[in-house]
CSV table of C-alpha atoms and ligand atoms in Angstrom, one decimal:
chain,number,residue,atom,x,y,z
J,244,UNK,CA,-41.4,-108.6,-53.6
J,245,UNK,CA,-44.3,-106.6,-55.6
J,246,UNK,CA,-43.1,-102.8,-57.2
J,247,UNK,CA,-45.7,-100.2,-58.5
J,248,UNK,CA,-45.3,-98.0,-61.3
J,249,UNK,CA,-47.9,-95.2,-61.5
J,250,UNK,CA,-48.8,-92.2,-63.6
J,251,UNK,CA,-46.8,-93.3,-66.9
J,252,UNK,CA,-48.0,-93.6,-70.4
J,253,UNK,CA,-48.2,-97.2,-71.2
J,254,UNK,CA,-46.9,-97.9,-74.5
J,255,UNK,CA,-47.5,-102.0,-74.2
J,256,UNK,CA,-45.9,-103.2,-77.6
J,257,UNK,CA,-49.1,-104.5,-78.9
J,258,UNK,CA,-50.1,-103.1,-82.2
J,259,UNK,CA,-51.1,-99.7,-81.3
J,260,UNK,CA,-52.2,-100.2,-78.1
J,261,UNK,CA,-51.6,-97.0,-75.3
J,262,UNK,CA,-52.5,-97.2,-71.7
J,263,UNK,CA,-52.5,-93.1,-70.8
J,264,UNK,CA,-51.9,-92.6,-67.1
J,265,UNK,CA,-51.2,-96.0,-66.9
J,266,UNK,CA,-49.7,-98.4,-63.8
J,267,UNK,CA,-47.6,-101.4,-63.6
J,268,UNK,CA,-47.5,-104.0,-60.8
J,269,UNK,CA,-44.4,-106.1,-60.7
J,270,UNK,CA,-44.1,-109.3,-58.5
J,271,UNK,CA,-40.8,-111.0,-58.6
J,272,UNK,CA,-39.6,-109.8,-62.0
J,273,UNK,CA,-42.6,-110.7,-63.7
J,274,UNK,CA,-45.9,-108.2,-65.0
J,275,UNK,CA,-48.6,-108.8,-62.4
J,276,UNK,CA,-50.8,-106.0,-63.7
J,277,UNK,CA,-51.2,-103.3,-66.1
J,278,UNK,CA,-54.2,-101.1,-66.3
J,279,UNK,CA,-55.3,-97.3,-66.3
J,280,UNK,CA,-56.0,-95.3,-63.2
J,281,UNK,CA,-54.5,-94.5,-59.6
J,282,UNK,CA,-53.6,-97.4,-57.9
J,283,UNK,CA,-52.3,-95.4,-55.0
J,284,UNK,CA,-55.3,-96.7,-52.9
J,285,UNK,CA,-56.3,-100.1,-54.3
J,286,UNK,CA,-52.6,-101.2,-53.5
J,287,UNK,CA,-51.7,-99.6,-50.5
J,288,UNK,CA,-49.8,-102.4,-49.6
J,289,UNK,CA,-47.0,-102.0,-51.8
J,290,UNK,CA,-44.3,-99.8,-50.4
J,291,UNK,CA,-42.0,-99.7,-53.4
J,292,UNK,CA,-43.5,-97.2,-55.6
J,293,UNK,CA,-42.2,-95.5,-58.4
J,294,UNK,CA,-43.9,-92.5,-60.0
J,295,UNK,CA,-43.4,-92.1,-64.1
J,296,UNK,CA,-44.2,-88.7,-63.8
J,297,UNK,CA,-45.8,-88.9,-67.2
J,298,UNK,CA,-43.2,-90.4,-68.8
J,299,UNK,CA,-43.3,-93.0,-71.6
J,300,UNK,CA,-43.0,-96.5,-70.6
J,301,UNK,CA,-42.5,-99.2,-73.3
J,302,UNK,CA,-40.9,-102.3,-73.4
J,303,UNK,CA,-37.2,-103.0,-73.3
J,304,UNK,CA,-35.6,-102.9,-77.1
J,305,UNK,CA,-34.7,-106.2,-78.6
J,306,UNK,CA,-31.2,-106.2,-80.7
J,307,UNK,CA,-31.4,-109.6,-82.9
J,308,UNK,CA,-28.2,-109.4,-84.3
J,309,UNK,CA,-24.6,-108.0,-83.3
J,310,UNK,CA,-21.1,-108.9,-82.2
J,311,UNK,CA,-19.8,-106.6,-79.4
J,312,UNK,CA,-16.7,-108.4,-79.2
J,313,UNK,CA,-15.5,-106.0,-81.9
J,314,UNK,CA,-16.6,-103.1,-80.4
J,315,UNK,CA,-13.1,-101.5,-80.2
J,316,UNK,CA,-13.3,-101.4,-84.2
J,317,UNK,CA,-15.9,-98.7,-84.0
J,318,UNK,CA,-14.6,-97.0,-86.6
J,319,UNK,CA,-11.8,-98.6,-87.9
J,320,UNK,CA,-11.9,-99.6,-91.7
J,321,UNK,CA,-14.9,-97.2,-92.8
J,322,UNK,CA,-15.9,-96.8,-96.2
J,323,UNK,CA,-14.9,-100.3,-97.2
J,324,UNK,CA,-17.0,-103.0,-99.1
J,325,UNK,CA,-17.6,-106.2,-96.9
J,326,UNK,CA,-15.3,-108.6,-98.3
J,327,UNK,CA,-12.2,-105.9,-98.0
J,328,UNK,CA,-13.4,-104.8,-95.1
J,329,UNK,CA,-13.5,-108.1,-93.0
J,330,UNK,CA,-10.5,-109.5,-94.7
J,331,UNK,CA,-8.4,-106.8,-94.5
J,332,UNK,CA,-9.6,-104.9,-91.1
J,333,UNK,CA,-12.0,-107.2,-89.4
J,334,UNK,CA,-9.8,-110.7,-89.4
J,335,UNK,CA,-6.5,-109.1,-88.8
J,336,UNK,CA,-7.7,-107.2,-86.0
J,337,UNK,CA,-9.4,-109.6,-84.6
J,338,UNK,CA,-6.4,-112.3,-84.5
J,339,UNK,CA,-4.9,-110.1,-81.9
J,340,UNK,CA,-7.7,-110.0,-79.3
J,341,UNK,CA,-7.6,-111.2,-76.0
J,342,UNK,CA,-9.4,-111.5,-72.9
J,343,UNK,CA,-8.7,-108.2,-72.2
J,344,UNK,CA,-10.1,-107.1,-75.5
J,345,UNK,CA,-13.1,-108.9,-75.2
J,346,UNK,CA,-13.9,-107.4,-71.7
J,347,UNK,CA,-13.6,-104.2,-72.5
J,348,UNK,CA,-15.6,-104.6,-75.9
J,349,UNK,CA,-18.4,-106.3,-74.2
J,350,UNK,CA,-18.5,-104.0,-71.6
J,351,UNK,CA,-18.4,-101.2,-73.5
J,352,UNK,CA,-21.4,-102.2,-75.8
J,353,UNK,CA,-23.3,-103.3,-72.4
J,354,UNK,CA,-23.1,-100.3,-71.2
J,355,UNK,CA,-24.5,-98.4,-74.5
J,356,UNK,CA,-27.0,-100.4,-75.0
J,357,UNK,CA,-28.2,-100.6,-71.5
J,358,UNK,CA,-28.3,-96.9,-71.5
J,359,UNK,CA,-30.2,-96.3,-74.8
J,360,UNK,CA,-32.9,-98.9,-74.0
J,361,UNK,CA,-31.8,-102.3,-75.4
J,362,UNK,CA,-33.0,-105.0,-72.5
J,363,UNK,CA,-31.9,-108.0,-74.6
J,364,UNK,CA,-29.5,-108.5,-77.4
J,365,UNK,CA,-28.3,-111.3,-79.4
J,366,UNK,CA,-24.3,-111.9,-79.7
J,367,UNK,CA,-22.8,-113.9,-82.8
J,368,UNK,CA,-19.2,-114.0,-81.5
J,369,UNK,CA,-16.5,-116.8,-81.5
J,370,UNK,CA,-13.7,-115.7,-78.6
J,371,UNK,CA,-14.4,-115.9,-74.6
J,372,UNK,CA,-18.1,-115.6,-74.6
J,373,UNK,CA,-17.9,-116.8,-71.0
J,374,UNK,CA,-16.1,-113.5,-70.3
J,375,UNK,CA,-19.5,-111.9,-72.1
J,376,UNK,CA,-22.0,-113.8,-70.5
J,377,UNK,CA,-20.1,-113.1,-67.0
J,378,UNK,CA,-20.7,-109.0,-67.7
J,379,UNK,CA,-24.1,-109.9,-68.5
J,380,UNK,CA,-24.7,-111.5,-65.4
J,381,UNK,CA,-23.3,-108.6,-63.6
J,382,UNK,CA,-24.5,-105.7,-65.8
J,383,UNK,CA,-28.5,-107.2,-65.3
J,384,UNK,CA,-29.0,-107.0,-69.4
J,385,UNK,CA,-31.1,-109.8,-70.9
J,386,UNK,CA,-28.7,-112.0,-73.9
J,387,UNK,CA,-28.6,-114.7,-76.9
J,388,UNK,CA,-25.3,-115.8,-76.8
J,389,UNK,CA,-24.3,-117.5,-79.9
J,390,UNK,CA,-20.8,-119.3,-80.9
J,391,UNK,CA,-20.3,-118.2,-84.3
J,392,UNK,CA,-18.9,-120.9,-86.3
J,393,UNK,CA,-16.8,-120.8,-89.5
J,394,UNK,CA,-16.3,-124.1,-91.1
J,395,UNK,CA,-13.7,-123.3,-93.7
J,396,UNK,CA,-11.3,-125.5,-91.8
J,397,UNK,CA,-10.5,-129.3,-91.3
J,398,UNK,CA,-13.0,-131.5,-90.5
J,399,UNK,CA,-11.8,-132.0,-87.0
J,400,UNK,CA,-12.0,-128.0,-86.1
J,401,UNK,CA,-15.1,-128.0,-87.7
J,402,UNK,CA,-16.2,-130.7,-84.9
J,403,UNK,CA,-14.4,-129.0,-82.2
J,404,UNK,CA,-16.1,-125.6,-83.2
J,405,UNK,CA,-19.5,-127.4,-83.0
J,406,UNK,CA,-18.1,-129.3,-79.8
J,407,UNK,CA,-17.5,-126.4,-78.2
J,408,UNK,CA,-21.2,-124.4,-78.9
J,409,UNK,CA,-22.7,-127.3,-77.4
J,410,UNK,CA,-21.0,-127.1,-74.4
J,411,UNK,CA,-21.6,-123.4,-73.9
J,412,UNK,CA,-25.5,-123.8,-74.8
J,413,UNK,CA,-25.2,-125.4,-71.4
J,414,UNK,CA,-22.3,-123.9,-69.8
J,415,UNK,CA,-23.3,-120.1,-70.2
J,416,UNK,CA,-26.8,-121.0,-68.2
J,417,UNK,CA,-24.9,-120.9,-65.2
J,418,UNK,CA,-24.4,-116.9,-65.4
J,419,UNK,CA,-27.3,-114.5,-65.6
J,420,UNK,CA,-29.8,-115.9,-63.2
J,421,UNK,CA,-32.1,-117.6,-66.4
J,422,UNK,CA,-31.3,-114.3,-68.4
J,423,UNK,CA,-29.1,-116.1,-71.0
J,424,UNK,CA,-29.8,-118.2,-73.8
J,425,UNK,CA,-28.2,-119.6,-76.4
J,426,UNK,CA,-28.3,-120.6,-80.5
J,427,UNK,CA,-26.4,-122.9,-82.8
J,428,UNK,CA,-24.4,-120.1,-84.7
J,429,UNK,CA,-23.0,-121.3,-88.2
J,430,UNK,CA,-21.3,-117.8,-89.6
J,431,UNK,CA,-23.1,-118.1,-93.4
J,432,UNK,CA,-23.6,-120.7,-96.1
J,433,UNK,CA,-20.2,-119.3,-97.8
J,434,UNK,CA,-18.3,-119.5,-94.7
J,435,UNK,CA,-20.1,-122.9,-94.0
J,436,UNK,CA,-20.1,-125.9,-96.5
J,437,UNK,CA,-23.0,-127.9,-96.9
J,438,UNK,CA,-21.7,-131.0,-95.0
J,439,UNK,CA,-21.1,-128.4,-91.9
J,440,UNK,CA,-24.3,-127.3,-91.9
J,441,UNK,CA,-26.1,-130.9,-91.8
J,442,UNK,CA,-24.0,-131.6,-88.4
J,443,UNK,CA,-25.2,-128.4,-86.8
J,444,UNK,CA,-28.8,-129.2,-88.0
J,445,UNK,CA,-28.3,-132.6,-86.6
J,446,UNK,CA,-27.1,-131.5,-82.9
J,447,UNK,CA,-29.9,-128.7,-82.8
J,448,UNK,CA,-32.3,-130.9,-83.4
J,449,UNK,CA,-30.5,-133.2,-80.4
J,450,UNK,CA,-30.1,-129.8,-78.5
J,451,UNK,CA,-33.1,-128.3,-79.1
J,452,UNK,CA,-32.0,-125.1,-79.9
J,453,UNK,CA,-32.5,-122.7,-82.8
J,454,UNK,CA,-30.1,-121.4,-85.6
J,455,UNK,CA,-29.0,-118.4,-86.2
J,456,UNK,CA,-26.9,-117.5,-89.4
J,457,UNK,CA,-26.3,-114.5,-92.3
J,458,UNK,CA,-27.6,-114.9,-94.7
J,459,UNK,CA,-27.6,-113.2,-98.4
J,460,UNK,CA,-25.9,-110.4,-97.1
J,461,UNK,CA,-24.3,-109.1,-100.2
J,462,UNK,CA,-24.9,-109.4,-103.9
J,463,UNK,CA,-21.6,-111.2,-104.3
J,464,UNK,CA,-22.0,-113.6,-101.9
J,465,UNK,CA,-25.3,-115.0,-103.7
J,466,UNK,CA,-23.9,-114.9,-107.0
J,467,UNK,CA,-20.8,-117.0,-106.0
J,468,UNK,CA,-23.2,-119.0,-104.4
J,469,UNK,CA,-25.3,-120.0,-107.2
J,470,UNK,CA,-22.2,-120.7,-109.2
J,471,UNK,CA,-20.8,-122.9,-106.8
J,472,UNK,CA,-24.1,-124.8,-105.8
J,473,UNK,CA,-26.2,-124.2,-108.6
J,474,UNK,CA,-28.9,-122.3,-106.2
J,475,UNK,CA,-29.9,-119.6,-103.9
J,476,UNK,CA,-28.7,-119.6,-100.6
J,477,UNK,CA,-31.7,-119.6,-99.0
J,478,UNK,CA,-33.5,-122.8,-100.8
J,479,UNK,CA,-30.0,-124.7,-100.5
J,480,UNK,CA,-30.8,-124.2,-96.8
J,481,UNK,CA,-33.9,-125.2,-96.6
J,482,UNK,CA,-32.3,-128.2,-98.3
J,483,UNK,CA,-29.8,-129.0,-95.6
J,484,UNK,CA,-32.9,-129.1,-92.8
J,485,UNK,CA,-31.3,-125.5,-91.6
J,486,UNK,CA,-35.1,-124.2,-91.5
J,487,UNK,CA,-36.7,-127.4,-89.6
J,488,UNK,CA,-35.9,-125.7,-86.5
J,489,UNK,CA,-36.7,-122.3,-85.6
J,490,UNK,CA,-34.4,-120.1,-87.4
J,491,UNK,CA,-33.3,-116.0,-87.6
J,492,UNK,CA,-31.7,-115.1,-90.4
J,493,UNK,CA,-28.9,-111.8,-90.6
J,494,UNK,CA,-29.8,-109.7,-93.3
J,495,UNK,CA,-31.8,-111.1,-95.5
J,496,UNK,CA,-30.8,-108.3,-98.2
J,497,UNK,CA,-30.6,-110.5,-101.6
J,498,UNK,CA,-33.3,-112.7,-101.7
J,499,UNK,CA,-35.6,-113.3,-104.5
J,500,UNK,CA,-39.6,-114.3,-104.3
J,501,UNK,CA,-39.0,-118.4,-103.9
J,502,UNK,CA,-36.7,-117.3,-101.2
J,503,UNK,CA,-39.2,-115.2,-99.3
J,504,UNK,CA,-41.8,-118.4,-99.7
J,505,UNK,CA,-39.5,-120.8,-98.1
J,506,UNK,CA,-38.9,-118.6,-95.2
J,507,UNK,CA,-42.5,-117.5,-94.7
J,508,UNK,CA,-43.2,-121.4,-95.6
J,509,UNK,CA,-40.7,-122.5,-92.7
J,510,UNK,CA,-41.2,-119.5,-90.3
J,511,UNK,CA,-37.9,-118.2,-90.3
J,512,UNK,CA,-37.6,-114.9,-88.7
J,513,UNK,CA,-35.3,-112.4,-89.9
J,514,UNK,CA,-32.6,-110.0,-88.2
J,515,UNK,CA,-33.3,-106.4,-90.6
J,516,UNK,CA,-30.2,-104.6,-90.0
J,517,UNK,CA,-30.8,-101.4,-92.4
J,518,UNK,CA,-27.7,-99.3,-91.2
J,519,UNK,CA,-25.5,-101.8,-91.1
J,520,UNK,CA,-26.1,-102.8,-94.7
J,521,UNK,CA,-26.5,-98.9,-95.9
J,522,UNK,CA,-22.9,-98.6,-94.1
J,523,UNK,CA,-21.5,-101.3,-95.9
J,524,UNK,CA,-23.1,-100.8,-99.2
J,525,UNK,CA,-25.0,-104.1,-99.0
J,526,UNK,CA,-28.0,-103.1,-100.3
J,527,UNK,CA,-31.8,-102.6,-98.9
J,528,UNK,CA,-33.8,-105.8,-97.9
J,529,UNK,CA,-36.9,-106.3,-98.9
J,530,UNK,CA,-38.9,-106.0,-95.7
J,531,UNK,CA,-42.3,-105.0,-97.1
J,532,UNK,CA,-42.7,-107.8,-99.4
J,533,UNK,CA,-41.4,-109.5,-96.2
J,534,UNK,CA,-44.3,-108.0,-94.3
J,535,UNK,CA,-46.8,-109.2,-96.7
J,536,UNK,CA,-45.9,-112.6,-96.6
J,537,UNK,CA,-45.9,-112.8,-92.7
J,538,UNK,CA,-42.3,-113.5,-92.4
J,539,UNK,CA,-41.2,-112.4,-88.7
J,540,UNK,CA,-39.2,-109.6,-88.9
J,541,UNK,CA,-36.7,-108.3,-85.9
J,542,UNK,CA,-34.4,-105.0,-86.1
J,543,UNK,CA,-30.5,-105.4,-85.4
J,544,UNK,CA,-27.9,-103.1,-85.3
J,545,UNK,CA,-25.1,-105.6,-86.4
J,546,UNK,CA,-21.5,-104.7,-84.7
J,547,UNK,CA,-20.2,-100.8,-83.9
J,548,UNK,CA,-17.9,-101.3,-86.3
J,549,UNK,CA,-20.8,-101.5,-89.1
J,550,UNK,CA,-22.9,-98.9,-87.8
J,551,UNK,CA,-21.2,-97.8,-85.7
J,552,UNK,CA,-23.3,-97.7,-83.1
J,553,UNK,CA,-25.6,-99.6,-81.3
J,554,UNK,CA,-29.0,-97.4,-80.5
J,555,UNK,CA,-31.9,-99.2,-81.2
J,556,UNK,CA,-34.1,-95.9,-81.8
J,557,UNK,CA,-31.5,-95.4,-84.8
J,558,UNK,CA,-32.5,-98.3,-86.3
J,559,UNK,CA,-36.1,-98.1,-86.2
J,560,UNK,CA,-35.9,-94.4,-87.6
J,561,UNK,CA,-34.5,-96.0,-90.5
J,562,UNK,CA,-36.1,-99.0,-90.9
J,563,UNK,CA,-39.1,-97.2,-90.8
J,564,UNK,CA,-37.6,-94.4,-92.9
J,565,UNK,CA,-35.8,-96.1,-95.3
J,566,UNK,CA,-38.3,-98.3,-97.1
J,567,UNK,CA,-40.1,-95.0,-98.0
J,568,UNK,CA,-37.9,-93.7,-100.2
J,569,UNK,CA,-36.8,-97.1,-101.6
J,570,UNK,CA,-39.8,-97.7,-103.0
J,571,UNK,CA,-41.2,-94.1,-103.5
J,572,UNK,CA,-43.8,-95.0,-101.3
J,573,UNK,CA,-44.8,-93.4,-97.9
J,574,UNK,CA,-47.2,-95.9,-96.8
J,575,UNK,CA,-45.0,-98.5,-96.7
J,576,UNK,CA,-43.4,-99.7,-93.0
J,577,UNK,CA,-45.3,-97.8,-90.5
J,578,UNK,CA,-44.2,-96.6,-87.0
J,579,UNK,CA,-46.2,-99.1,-85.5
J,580,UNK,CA,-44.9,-102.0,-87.0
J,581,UNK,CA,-41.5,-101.3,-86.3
J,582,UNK,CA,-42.0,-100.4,-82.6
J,583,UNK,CA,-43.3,-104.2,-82.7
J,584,UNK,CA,-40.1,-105.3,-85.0
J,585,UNK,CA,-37.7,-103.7,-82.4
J,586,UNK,CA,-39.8,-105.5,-78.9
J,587,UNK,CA,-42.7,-107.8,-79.4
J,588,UNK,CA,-41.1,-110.0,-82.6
J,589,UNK,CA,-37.3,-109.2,-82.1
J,590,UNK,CA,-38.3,-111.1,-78.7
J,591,UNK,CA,-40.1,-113.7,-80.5
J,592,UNK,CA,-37.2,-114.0,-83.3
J,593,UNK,CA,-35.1,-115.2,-80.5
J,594,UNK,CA,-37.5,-117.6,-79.1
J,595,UNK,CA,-38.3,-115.3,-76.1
J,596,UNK,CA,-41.8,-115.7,-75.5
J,597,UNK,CA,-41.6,-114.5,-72.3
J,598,UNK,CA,-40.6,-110.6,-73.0
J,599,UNK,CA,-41.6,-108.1,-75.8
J,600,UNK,CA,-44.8,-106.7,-74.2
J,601,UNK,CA,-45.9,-105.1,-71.5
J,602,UNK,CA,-48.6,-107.5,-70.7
J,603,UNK,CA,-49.7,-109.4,-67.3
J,604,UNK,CA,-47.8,-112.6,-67.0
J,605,UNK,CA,-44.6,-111.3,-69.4
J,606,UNK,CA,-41.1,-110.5,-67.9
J,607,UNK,CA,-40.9,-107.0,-66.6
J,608,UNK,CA,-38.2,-105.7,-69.4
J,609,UNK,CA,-39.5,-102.3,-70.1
J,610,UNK,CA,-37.6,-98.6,-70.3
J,611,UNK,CA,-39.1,-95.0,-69.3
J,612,UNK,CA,-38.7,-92.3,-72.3
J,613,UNK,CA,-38.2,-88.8,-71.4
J,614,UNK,CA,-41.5,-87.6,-72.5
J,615,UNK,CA,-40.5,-83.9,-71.2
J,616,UNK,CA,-38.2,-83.5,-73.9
J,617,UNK,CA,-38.8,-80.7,-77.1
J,618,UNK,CA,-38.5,-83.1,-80.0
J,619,UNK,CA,-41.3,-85.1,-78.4
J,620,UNK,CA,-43.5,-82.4,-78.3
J,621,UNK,CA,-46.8,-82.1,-78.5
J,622,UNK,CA,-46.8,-85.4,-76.6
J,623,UNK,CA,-49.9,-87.1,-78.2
J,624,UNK,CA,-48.3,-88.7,-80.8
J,625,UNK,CA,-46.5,-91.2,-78.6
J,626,UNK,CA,-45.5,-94.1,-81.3
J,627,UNK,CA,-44.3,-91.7,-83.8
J,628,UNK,CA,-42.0,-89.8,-81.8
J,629,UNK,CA,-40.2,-93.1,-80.5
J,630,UNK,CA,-39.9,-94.1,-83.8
J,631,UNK,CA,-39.4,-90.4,-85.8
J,632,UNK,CA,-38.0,-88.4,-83.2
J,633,UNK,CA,-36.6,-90.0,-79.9
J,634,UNK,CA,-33.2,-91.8,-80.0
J,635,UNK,CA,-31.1,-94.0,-76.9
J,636,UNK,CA,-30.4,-90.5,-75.0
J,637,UNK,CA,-33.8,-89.8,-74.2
J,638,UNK,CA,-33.8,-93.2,-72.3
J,639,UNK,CA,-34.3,-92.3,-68.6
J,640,UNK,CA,-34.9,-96.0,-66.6
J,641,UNK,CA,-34.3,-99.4,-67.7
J,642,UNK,CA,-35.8,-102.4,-66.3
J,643,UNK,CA,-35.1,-106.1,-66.8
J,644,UNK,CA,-37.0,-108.4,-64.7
J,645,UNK,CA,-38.6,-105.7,-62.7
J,646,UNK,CA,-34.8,-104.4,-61.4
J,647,UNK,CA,-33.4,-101.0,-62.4
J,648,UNK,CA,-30.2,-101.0,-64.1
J,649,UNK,CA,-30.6,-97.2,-65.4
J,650,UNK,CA,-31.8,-94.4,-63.0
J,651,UNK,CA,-32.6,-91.4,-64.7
J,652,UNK,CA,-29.6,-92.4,-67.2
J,653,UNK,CA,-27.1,-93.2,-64.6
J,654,UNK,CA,-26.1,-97.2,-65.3
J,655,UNK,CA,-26.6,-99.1,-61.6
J,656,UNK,CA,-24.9,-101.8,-62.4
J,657,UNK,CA,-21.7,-100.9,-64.3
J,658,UNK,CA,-18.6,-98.1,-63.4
J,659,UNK,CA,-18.9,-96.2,-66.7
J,660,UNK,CA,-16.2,-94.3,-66.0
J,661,UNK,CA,-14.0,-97.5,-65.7
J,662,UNK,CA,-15.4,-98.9,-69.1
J,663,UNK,CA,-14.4,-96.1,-70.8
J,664,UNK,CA,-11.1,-95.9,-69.8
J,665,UNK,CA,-10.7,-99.8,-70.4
J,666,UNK,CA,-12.1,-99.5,-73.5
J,667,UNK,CA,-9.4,-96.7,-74.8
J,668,UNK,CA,-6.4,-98.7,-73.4
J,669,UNK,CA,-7.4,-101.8,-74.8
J,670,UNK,CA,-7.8,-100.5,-77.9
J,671,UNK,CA,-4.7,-98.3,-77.9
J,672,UNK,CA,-2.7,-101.8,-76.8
J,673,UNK,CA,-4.3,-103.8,-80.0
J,674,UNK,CA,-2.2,-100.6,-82.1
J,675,UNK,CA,1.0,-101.6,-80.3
R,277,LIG,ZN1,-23.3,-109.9,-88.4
């Protein structure tokens, strides 16, 4: 089954590179072609054509970190520091979720991502992720789904915890049609002790599959670290074989410069979640000395209830905006390079080589940006208006795998109007 897509500006995800009146053959989900011209003629054999109309194509947005089960707690508990805030809003809340919470969460989150241009996000949760990875499979969306694990329990939960990630690595590829993929998920190295850490690393190397863990999130959590272990965080991992397997990292905010040369030593990718961190007064990571040392950087927008929501085009704004003024320094973190944190390396964070790019022989995850719209104008500047002007509403079509799950921002796949309403009466019953 082949698809053409003609008269779009191709924005492909490589470094600066533009394809202007630019067309797209898709063959069975996958990027056949992508070149300049009119292909009207050349390939008159294909009878499903789609005209851009000028529009901006680029590929789908990659979300490397989040947990949409908590969705519901979009703001509830703002203005909190992260310790009081997750033992004294997150936790509580949380103990009373159900199925029914989770489903309406998830679908909820789906559904705003899909529509602001996320094709593939990564989910750090711990309650019915088979409900999640069902609405994935029906919503079309691309997912990491990740048990996240707590150890500060008995040593027998901790095993069952582990037990039970194992079996949904496998488990969850039944849903989703090769869409979903999965991590070992250990919460952080102060929710994790050391001996829990060395069985995960020891059934991911078994498993072959990757890790994915916060890490130096807050001040606090580094210094109580250091006094407990007698060093970083990020060494003591490198220390417990965390890093001999491919690795993403949450955060990343307090690190110092031995820190940064184990992670660019081990290739450990990291999940830069800027809002989420300004929200909860977390600090500002470090990204461009991160950049300068190679270190693979993704965006994330962490959970709505840290951000509170979950537009990628917010978070590259200010990841690209905030670095700036950090360091007093304009040249720092260009547009470029975070249109490539937020598609080609978010993908490759998440050990998806096969999306990220517009490119022959890729996926065919890409979105179509309103390119009519007056904050875009004058419309040469492509990259920088995605990155300094554009956000999730200008998102017109969504494609994952060469099918359409947005039309001209109508979601294909999902009844909005029923998510919305589930969402309010879930959340109105977890008040009861
Ligand atoms: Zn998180």
């Amino acid at each position: 089954m082949r698809k053409l897509f003609y008269n779009g500006v191709i924005v492909t995800g490589e470094k600066g590179k533009i394809i202007k009146n630019g067309f797209i053959v898709v063959e069975n989900g996958m990027i056949q072609t992508v070149e300049s011209g009119d292909p009207r003629l050349s390939f008159h054999d294909i009878a499903e054509r789609v005209n851009l109309n000028g529009h901006w194509v680029l590929p789908g947005l990659v979300n490397t970190h989040g947990h949409i089960g908590s969705t519901l707690l979009r703001g509830y508990g703002d203005d909190l520091p992260l310790d009081v805030w997750l033992k004294t809003k997150m936790w509580p809340m949380e103990g009373k979720f159900t199925e029914e919470t989770i489903h309406a969460a998830a679908s909820l989150a789906i559904l705003e991502m899909q529509k602001s241009g996320t094709t593939t996000f990564l989910e750090m949760y711990h309650l019915h992720l088979e409900t999640i990875a069902a609405l994935v499979q029906q919503s079309g969306i691309r997912a990491v789904i990740t048990r996240g694990m707590i150890g500060l329990c008995s040593y027998n939960e901790q095993e069952q915890k582990l037990t039970e990630a194992i079996h949904l690595s496998k488990s969850l590829k039944r849903f989703g049609d090769g869409r979903i993929s999965t991590m070992l998920a250990p919460h952080a190295p102060y929710t994790c002790p050391p001996a829990f850490l060395e069985m995960i690393v020891l059934e991911a190397k078994k498993n072959n599959l990757p890790i994915h863990i916060h890490l130096s999130e807050t001040a606090k959590e580094v210094n109580e670290h250091v006094e407990k272990y007698g060093k970083r965080p990020a060494i003591h991992l490198a220390e417990l074989g965390v890093f001999d397997v491919h690795t993403l990292i949450a955060h990343g905010v307090h690190l110092d410069d031995e820190e940064f040369e184990v992670l660019a030593n081990n290739r450990v990718a990291v999940s830069h979640n800027p809002i989420s961190n300004l929200k909860l007064g977390s600090g500002i990571a470090k990204i461009p000395k991160m950049l300068s040392k190679n270190i693979l950087v993704g965006l994330g927008t962490d959970s709505a209830a840290s951000n509170n929501n979950l537009d990628m085009f917010q978070e590259m704004r200010m990841a690209a905006l905030i670095h700036k003024g950090n360091l007093e320094n304009a040249t720092v973190v260009s547009a470029e390079e975070v249109l490539v944190m937020a598609t080609k390396n978010g993908a490759k964070a998440l050990a998806l080589e096969n999306i990220g790019v517009i490119q022959e022989g890729k996926e065919a995850d890409f979105i179509v940006v309103d390119s009519q719209q007056p904050h875009l104008q004058p419309n040469d500047h492509v990259t920088s208006h995605i990155v300094y002007s554009a956000s999730g509403a200008d998102v017109l079509d969504v494609y994952v795998k060469g099918n359409c799950l947005v039309r001209n921002k109508q979601c294909l796949s999902l009844d909005e109007e029923k998510i919305i309403y589930e969402a309010n009466r879930a959340f109105q019953n977890l008040l009861k």
